[in-house]
Amino acid sequence: MTLSYDLHSHSTASDGTLSPAALVERAHANGVNVLALTDHDVTTGLDEARTTADALGLTLVPGIEISVTWKDQTVHILGLHIDPANEALQNGLTQLRKFRDWRAEEIGRGLEQHGIPDAYLGAKKYAHGSIVSRTHFARFLVEHGHAADLPQVFKRFLVRGRPGYVAGDWAALEDAVGWIRAAGGEAVIAHPGRYKLTATHRRSLFSEFKECGGVAIEVISGSHSQDEYGTMANYARQFGFLASVGSDYHGPTNPWMELGKLPELTKMCTPIWAHWADNKGGSVIN
Ligand code: AMP
Ligand code: MN
Ligand code: MN
Ligand code: MN
């Protein structure tokens, strides 16, 4: 039987709209056999996801999506099969969340100066006690009629040059990969097609990532176009990366794709799960 893998998803522990349990239930109902929960900079959803996955017979891969600043760009690095109890990883994530908390208040101030009061508290309400992401600001701004949908609200308010954008540094690439490896995980570049990089810069990101010990890139991603599947498959081969697949699911109302709808990986790539025990999510063999 061919298993259905989805190695990138979010819950209410970060900026998804489904609880970890509801996310796992939906993945299972949609035919996903192996699911990685990869919340932004936080691992608090993993226990609940694991309990539901065990009850349903779905294989849960414990994961993380770490925010990185690389050459003035935000880049996301996934860690798969991490041990969430690892101290180096948790210390790193704690630092990132401190920056995130400071940034959220600054975003609130920026929007206030632009004539939009109470955005910080509004975003916090959407965050349900977990990390505050730009996505939570986006939901607040849409709710209050400042834009029609999330893509528009990002464009108008939350990207560089806009009133709700705050510059600052996330983790360094080698630190993020180091924490993931310290926690026994495999590092994967998330949605490489989404970064606005020249071909030369993209190649140097891939080289540096490889030097740090990164093993894979997402070839199939909910935010890649059909063309990008091919481009990233070629890069994976050229750089000797394994290939990962992930929807980047954030919930039923998010613009990206539904769970269980990812296309198959081209045979020219080696999937990241090729060396996992039983080709499933349990553990890493080498
Ligand atoms: P943050 O980590 O707080 O900077 O927020 C980044 C998150 O915002 C990403 O993980 C996406 O979920 C979301 N996001 C970024 N750009 C867009 C966009 N154009 N439309 C919708 N969501 C977006
Ligand atoms: Mn997100
Ligand atoms: Mn991402
Ligand atoms: Mn993501």
PDB file of N, CA and C in Angstrom, residues 10 13 37 58 104 113 143 169 186-187 231 242 245 267 278 283:
ATOM      1  N   HIS A  10      -0.047  22.904  10.761  1.00  0.00           N
ATOM      2  CA  HIS A  10      -0.134  23.798  11.932  1.00  0.00           C
ATOM      3  C   HIS A  10      -1.427  23.590  12.710  1.00  0.00           C
ATOM      4  N   ALA A  13      -1.678  25.601  18.429  1.00  0.00           N
ATOM      5  CA  ALA A  13      -0.468  25.874  19.221  1.00  0.00           C
ATOM      6  C   ALA A  13       0.360  26.972  18.557  1.00  0.00           C
ATOM      7  N   LEU A  37       3.232  17.365  12.660  1.00  0.00           N
ATOM      8  CA  LEU A  37       2.758  18.640  13.202  1.00  0.00           C
ATOM      9  C   LEU A  37       3.990  19.521  13.375  1.00  0.00           C
ATOM     10  N   LEU A  58      -2.897   6.677  13.220  1.00  0.00           N
ATOM     11  CA  LEU A  58      -2.145   7.526  12.283  1.00  0.00           C
ATOM     12  C   LEU A  58      -0.738   7.689  12.859  1.00  0.00           C
ATOM     13  N   ALA A 104       5.274  41.409  18.492  1.00  0.00           N
ATOM     14  CA  ALA A 104       3.810  41.530  18.454  1.00  0.00           C
ATOM     15  C   ALA A 104       3.373  42.876  19.038  1.00  0.00           C
ATOM     16  N   GLN A 113      -0.481  53.621  15.331  1.00  0.00           N
ATOM     17  CA  GLN A 113      -0.069  54.889  14.718  1.00  0.00           C
ATOM     18  C   GLN A 113      -0.719  55.089  13.356  1.00  0.00           C
ATOM     19  N   GLU A 143     -11.369  40.690  10.315  1.00  0.00           N
ATOM     20  CA  GLU A 143     -12.605  40.746  11.110  1.00  0.00           C
ATOM     21  C   GLU A 143     -13.099  42.188  11.234  1.00  0.00           C
ATOM     22  N   ASP A 169      15.645  40.158  13.904  1.00  0.00           N
ATOM     23  CA  ASP A 169      16.290  38.908  13.521  1.00  0.00           C
ATOM     24  C   ASP A 169      15.721  37.699  14.248  1.00  0.00           C
ATOM     25  N   GLU A 186      15.670  15.843  11.700  1.00  0.00           N
ATOM     26  CA  GLU A 186      16.184  16.098  10.355  1.00  0.00           C
ATOM     27  C   GLU A 186      15.694  17.475   9.920  1.00  0.00           C
ATOM     28  N   ALA A 187      16.624  18.290   9.389  1.00  0.00           N
ATOM     29  CA  ALA A 187      16.270  19.656   8.996  1.00  0.00           C
ATOM     30  C   ALA A 187      15.898  19.709   7.517  1.00  0.00           C
ATOM     31  N   THR A 231      11.011  22.564 -10.499  1.00  0.00           N
ATOM     32  CA  THR A 231      12.250  23.298 -10.181  1.00  0.00           C
ATOM     33  C   THR A 231      12.881  22.750  -8.912  1.00  0.00           C
ATOM     34  N   LEU A 242      17.297  15.064   0.118  1.00  0.00           N
ATOM     35  CA  LEU A 242      16.084  14.274   0.094  1.00  0.00           C
ATOM     36  C   LEU A 242      14.921  15.231  -0.170  1.00  0.00           C
ATOM     37  N   VAL A 245       7.439  16.494   1.463  1.00  0.00           N
ATOM     38  CA  VAL A 245       6.135  16.928   0.960  1.00  0.00           C
ATOM     39  C   VAL A 245       5.291  17.423   2.132  1.00  0.00           C
ATOM     40  N   LYS A 267       9.334  10.509  -9.263  1.00  0.00           N
ATOM     41  CA  LYS A 267      10.247   9.384  -8.999  1.00  0.00           C
ATOM     42  C   LYS A 267      11.721   9.814  -9.067  1.00  0.00           C
ATOM     43  N   ASP A 278      10.393   1.170   8.631  1.00  0.00           N
ATOM     44  CA  ASP A 278       9.187   0.678   7.943  1.00  0.00           C
ATOM     45  C   ASP A 278       8.651   1.696   6.942  1.00  0.00           C
ATOM     46  N   SER A 283      10.741   6.288  13.425  1.00  0.00           N
ATOM     47  CA  SER A 283      12.068   6.753  13.840  1.00  0.00           C
ATOM     48  C   SER A 283      12.971   6.832  12.617  1.00  0.00           C
TER      49      SER A 283
END
